[in-house]
Coordinates of N, CA and C in Angstrom, one line a residue:
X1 N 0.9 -1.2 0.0 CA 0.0 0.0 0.0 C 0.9 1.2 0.0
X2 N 0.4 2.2 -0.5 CA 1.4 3.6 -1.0 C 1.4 4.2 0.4
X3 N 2.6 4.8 0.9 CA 2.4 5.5 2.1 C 1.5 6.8 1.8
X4 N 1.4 7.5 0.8 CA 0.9 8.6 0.6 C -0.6 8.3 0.8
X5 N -1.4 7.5 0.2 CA -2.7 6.7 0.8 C -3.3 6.6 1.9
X6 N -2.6 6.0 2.6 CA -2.7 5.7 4.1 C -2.4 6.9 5.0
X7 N -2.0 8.1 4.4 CA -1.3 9.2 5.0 C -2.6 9.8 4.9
X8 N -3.1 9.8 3.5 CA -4.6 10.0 2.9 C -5.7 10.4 3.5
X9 N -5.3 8.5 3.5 CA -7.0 8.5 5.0 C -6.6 8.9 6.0
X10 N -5.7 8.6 6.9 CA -5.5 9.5 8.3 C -5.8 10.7 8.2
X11 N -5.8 11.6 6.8 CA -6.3 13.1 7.6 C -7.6 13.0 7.0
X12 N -8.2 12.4 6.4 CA -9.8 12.0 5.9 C -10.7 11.5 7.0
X13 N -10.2 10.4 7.8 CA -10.4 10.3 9.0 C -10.4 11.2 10.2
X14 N -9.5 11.9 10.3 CA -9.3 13.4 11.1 C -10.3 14.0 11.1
X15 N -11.1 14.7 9.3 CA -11.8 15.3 9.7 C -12.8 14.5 9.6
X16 N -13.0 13.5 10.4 CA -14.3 12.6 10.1 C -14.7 11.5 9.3
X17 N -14.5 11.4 8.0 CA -14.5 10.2 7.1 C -14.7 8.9 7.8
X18 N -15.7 8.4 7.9 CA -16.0 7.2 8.5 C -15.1 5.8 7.9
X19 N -15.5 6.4 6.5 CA -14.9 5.5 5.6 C -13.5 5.4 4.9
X20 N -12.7 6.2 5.4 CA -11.4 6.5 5.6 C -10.6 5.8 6.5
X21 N -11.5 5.7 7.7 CA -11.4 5.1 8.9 C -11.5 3.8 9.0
X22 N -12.6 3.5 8.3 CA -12.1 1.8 8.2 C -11.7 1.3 6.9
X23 N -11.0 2.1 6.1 CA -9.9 2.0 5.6 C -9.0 1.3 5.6
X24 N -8.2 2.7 6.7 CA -7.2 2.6 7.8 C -7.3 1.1 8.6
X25 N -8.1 1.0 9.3 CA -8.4 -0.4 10.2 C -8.1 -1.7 9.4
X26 N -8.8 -1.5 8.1 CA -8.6 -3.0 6.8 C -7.2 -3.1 6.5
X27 N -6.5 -2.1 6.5 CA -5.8 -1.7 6.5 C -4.5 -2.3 7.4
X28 N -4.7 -1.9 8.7 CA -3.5 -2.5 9.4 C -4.0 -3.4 10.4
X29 N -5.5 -4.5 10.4 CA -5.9 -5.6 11.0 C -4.8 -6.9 10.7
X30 N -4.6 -7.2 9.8 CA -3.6 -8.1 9.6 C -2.4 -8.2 10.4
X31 N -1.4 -7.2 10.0 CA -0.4 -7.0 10.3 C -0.4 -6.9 12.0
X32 N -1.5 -6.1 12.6 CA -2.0 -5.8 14.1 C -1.8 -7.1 14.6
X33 N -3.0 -7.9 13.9 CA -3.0 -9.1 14.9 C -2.0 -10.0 14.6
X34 N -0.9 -10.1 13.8 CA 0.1 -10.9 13.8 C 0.9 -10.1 14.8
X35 N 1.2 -9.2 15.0 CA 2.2 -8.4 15.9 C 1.5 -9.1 17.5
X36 N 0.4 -8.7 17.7 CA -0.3 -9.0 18.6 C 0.0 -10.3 19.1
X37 N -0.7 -11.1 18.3 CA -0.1 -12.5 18.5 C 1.4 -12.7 19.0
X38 N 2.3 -12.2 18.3 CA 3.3 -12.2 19.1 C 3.8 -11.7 20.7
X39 N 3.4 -10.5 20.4 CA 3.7 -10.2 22.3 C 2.3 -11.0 23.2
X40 N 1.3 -11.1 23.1 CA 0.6 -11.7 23.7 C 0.5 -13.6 24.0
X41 N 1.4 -14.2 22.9 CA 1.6 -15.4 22.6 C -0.1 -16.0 22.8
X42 N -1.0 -15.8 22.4 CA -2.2 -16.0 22.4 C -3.5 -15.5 21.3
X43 N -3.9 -16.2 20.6 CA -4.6 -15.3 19.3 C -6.4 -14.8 19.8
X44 N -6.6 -15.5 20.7 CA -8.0 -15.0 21.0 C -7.9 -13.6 21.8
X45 N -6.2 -13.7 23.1 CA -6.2 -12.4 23.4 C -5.6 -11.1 22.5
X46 N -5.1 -11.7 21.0 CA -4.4 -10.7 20.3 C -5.8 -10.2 19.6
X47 N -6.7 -10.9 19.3 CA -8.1 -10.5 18.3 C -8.7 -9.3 19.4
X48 N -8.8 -9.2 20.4 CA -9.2 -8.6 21.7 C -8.3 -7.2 22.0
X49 N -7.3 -7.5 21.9 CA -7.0 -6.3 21.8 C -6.3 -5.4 20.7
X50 N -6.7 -6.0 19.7 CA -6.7 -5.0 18.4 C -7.5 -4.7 18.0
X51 N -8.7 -5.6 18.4 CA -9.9 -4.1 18.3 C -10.2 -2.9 19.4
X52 N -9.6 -3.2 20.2 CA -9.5 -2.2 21.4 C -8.7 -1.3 21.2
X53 N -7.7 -1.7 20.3 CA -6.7 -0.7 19.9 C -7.5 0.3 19.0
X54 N -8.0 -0.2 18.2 CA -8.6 0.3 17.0 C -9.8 0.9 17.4
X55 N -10.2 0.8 18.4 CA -11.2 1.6 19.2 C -10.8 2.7 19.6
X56 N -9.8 2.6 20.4 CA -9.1 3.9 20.6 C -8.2 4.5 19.8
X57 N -7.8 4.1 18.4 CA -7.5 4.9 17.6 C -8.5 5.7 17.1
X58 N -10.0 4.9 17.4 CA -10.6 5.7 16.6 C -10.8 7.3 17.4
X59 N -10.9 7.2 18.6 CA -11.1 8.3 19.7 C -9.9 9.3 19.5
X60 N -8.7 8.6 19.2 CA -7.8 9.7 19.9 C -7.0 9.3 18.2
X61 N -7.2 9.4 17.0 CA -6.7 9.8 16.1 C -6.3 11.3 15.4
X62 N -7.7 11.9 15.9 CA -7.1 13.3 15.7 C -5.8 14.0 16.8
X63 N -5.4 13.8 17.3 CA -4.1 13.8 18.3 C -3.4 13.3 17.3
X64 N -3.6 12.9 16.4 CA -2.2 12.5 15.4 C -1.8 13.8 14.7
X65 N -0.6 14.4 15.1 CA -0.1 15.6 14.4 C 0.5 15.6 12.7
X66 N 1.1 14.0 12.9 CA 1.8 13.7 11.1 C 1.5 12.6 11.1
X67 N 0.7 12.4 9.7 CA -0.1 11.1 9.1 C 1.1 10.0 9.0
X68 N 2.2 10.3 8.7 CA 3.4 9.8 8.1 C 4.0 9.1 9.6
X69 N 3.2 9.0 10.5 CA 3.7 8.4 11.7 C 2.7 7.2 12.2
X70 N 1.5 7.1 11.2 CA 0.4 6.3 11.7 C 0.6 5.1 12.4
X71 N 1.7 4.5 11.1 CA 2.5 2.8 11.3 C 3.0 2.6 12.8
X72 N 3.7 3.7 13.2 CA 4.5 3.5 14.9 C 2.9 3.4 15.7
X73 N 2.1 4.8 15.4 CA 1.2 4.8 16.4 C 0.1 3.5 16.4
X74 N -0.2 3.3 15.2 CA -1.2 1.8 15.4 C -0.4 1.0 16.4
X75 N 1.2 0.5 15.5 CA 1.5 -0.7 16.4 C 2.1 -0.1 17.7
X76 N 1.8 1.0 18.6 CA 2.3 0.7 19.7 C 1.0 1.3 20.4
X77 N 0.1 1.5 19.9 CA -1.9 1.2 20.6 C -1.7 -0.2 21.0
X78 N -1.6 -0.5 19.8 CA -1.5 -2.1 20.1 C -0.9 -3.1 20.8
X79 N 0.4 -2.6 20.9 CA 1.4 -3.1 22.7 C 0.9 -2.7 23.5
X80 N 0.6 -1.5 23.7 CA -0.2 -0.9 25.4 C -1.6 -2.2 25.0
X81 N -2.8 -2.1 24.4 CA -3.4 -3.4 24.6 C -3.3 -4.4 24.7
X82 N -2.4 -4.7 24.2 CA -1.5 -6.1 24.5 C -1.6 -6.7 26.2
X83 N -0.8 -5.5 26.1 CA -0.2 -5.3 27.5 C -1.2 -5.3 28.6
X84 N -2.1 -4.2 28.2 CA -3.2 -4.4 29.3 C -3.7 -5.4 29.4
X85 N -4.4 -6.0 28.3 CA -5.2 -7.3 28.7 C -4.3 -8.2 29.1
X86 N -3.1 -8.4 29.2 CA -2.2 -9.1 29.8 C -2.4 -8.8 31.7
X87 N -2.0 -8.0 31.3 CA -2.4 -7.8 33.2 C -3.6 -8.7 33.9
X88 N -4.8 -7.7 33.0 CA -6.3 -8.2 33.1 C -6.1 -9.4 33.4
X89 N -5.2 -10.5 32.4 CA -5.4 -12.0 32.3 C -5.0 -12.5 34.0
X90 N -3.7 -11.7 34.0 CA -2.4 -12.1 35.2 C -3.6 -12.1 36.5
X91 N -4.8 -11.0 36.5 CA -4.5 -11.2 37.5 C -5.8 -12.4 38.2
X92 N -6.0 -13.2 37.2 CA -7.3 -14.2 37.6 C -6.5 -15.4 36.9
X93 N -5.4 -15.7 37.0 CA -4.9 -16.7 36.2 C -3.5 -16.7 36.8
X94 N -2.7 -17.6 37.8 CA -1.0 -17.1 38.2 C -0.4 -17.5 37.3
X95 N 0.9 -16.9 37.0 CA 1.8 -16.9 36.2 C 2.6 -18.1 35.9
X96 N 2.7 -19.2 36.5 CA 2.8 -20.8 36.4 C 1.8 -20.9 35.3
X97 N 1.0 -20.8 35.4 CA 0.0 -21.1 34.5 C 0.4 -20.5 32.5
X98 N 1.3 -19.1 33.0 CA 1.4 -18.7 31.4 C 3.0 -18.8 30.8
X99 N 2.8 -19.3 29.2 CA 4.2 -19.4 29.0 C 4.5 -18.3 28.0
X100 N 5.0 -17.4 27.7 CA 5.4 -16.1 27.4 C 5.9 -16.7 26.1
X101 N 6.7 -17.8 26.5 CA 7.5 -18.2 24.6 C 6.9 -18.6 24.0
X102 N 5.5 -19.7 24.4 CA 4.8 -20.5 23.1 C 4.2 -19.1 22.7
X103 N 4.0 -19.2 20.9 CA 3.0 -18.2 20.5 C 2.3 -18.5 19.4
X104 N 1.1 -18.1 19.4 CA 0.4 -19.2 17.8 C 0.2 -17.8 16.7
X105 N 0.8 -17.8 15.6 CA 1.3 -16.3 14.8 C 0.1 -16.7 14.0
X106 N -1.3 -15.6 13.7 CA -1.8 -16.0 12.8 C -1.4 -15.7 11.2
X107 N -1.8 -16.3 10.2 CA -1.4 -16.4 9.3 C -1.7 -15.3 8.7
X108 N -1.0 -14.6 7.8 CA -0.9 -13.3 6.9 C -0.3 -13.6 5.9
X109 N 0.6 -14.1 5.6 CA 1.2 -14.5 4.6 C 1.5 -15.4 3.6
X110 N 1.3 -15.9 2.8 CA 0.8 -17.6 2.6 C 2.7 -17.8 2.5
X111 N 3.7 -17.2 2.1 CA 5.1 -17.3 1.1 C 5.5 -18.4 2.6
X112 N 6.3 -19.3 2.5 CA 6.8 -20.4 3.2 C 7.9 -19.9 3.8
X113 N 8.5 -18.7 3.3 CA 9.8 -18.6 4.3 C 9.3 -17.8 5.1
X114 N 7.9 -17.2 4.9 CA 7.6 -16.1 6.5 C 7.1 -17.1 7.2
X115 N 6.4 -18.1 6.9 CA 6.0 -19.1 7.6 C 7.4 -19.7 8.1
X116 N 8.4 -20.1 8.3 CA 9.5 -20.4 8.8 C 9.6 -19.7 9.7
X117 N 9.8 -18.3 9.5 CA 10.4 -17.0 10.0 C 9.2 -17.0 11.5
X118 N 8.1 -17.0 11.6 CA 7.2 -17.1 12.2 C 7.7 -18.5 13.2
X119 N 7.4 -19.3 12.7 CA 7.9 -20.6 13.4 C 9.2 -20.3 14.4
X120 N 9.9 -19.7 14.3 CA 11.3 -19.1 14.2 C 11.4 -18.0 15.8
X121 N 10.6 -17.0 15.2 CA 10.3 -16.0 16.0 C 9.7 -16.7 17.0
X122 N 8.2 -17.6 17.5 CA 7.6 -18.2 18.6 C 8.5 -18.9 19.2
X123 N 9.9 -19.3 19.1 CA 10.8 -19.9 19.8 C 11.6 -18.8 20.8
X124 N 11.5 -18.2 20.4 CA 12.8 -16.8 21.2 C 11.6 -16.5 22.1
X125 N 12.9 -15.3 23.1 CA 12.1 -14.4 23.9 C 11.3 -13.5 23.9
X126 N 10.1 -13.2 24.2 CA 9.2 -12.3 23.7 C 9.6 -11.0 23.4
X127 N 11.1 -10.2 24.2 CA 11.2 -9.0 23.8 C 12.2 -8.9 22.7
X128 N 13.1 -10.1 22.4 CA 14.0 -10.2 21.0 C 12.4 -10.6 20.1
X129 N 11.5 -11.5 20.3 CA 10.8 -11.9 18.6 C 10.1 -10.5 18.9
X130 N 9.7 -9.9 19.4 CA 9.0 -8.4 19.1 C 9.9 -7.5 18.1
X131 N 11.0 -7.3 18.5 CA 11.7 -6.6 17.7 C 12.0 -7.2 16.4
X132 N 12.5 -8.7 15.9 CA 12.2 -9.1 14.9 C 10.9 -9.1 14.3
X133 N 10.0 -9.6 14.8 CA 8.7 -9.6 14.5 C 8.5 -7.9 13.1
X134 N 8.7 -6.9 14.1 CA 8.2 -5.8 13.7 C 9.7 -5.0 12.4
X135 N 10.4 -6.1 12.7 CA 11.9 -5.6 11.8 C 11.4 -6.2 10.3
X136 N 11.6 -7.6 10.1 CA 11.2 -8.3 9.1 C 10.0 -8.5 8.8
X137 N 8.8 -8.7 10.1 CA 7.1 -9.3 9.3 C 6.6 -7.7 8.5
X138 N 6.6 -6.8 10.1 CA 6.2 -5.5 9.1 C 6.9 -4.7 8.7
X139 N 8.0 -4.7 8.6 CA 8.8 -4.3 7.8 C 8.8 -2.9 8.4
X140 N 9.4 -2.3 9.6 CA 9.4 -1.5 10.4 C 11.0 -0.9 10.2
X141 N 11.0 0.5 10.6 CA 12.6 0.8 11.1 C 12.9 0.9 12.3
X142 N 14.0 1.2 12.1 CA 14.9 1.4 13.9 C 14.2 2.4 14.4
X143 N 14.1 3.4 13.8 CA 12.9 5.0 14.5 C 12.0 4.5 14.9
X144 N 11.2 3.8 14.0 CA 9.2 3.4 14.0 C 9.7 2.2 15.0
X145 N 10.7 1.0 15.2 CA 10.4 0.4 16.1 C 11.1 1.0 17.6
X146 N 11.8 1.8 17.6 CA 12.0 2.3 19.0 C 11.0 3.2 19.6
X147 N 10.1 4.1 18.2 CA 8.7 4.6 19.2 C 7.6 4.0 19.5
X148 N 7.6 2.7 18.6 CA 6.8 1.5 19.1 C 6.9 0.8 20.2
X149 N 8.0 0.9 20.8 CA 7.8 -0.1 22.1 C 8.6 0.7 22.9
X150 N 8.8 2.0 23.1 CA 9.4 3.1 23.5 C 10.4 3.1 24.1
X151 N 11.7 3.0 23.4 CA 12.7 2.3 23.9 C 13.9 3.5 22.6
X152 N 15.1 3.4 23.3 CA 15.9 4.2 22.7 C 16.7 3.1 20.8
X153 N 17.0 3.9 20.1 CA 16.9 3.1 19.0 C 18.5 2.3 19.0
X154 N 19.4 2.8 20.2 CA 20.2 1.5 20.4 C 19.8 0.5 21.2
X155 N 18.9 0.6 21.8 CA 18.4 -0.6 22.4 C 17.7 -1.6 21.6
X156 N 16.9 -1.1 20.7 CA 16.4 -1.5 19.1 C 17.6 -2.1 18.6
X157 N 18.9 -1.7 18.3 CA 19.6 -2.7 17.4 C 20.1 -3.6 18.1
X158 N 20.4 -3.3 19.9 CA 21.4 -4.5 20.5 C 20.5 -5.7 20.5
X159 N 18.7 -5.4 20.6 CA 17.9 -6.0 20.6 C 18.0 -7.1 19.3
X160 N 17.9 -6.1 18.4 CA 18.0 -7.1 16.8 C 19.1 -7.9 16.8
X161 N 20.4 -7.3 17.2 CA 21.8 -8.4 16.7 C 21.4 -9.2 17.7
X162 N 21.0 -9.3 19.4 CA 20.8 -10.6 19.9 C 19.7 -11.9 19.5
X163 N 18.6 -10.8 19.1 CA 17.4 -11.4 18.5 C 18.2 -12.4 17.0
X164 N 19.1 -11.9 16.6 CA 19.5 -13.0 15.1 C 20.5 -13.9 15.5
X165 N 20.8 -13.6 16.7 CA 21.7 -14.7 17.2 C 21.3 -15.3 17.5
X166 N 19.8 -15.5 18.7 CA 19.4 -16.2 19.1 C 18.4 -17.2 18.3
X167 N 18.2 -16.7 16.9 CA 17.7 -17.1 16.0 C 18.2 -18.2 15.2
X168 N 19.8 -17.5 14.9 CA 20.4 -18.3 14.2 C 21.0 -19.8 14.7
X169 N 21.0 -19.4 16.2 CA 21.3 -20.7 17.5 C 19.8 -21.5 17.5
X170 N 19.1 -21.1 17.2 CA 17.6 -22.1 16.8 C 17.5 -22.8 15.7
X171 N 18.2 -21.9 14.4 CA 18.2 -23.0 13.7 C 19.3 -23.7 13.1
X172 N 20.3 -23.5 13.7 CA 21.2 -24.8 14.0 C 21.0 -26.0 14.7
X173 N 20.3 -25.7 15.7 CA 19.9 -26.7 16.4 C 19.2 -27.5 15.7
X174 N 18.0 -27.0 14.8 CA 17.0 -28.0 14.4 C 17.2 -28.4 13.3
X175 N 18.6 -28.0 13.0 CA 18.7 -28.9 11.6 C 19.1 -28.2 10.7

């Protein structure tokens, strides 16, 4: 999709455009709920909170000053809901109970090496596959992924070079 488009609807949306708005939403549901799925390692609680996300994007979009920043702000609505409903889960459920590394990635992609890559990523640690996740699946930068999960953009790369190490130590292992 053309960034200029999606830049589009964000100020079409701004001033109201319903249908700009769920645009936008058709838009970045996919990608949402695979990100989701990742940090939540769970797809019923990732479907849950990307529409929550998307709920309050729809509230608090006009607070968007530059359209050209949409991509950071969707995907880090979407960590804070993550996040919350993670709590929510934590606190009727103990933590014995949850495993942070299994994660079931819903499918976006049919190409077989994202499917690998996916397979790949639900092995690591949730805060290295995050950063890969959002490096390679959505094709994010070091900027857009350090204001995504709000972290300085060297922490972003020490994150990535350990994230490929730990990766590449996975698939050695398996063959």
């Amino acid at each position: 999709m053309q960034q200029a488009q999606i830049e589009l609807w964000v100020l079409e949306a701004q001033a109201g455009d319903k249908q700009a708005f769920s645009a936008l939403c058709q838009h970045f549901y996919p990608s949402a709920i695979g990100f989701a799925a990742k940090v939540a390692g769970d797809s019923a609680l990732a479907q849950d909170a990307v529409q929550d996300a998307l709920l309050k994007l729809s509230k608090t979009i006009y607070k968007l000053e530059d359209p050209a920043t949409i991509n950071a702000w969707v995907f880090k609505l979407v960590r804070w809901q993550v996040l919350d409903h993670l709590k929510l889960q934590n606190r009727y459920q103990s933590l014995s109970d949850v495993d942070a590394h299994k994660c079931e990635v819903l499918e976006t992609k049919p190409d077989e090496a994202i499917e690998g890559l996916k397979h790949g990523l639900s092995k690591l640690p949730p805060l290295e596959g995050q950063v890969l996740h959002l490096f390679y699946l959505e094709e994010q930068s070091i900027a857009e992924i350090a204001r995504i999960l709000e972290i300085p953009k060297g922490t972003v790369k020490s994150r990535l070079f350990r994230a490929r190490k730990l990766f590449k130590q996975h698939l050695e292992q398996e063959g």
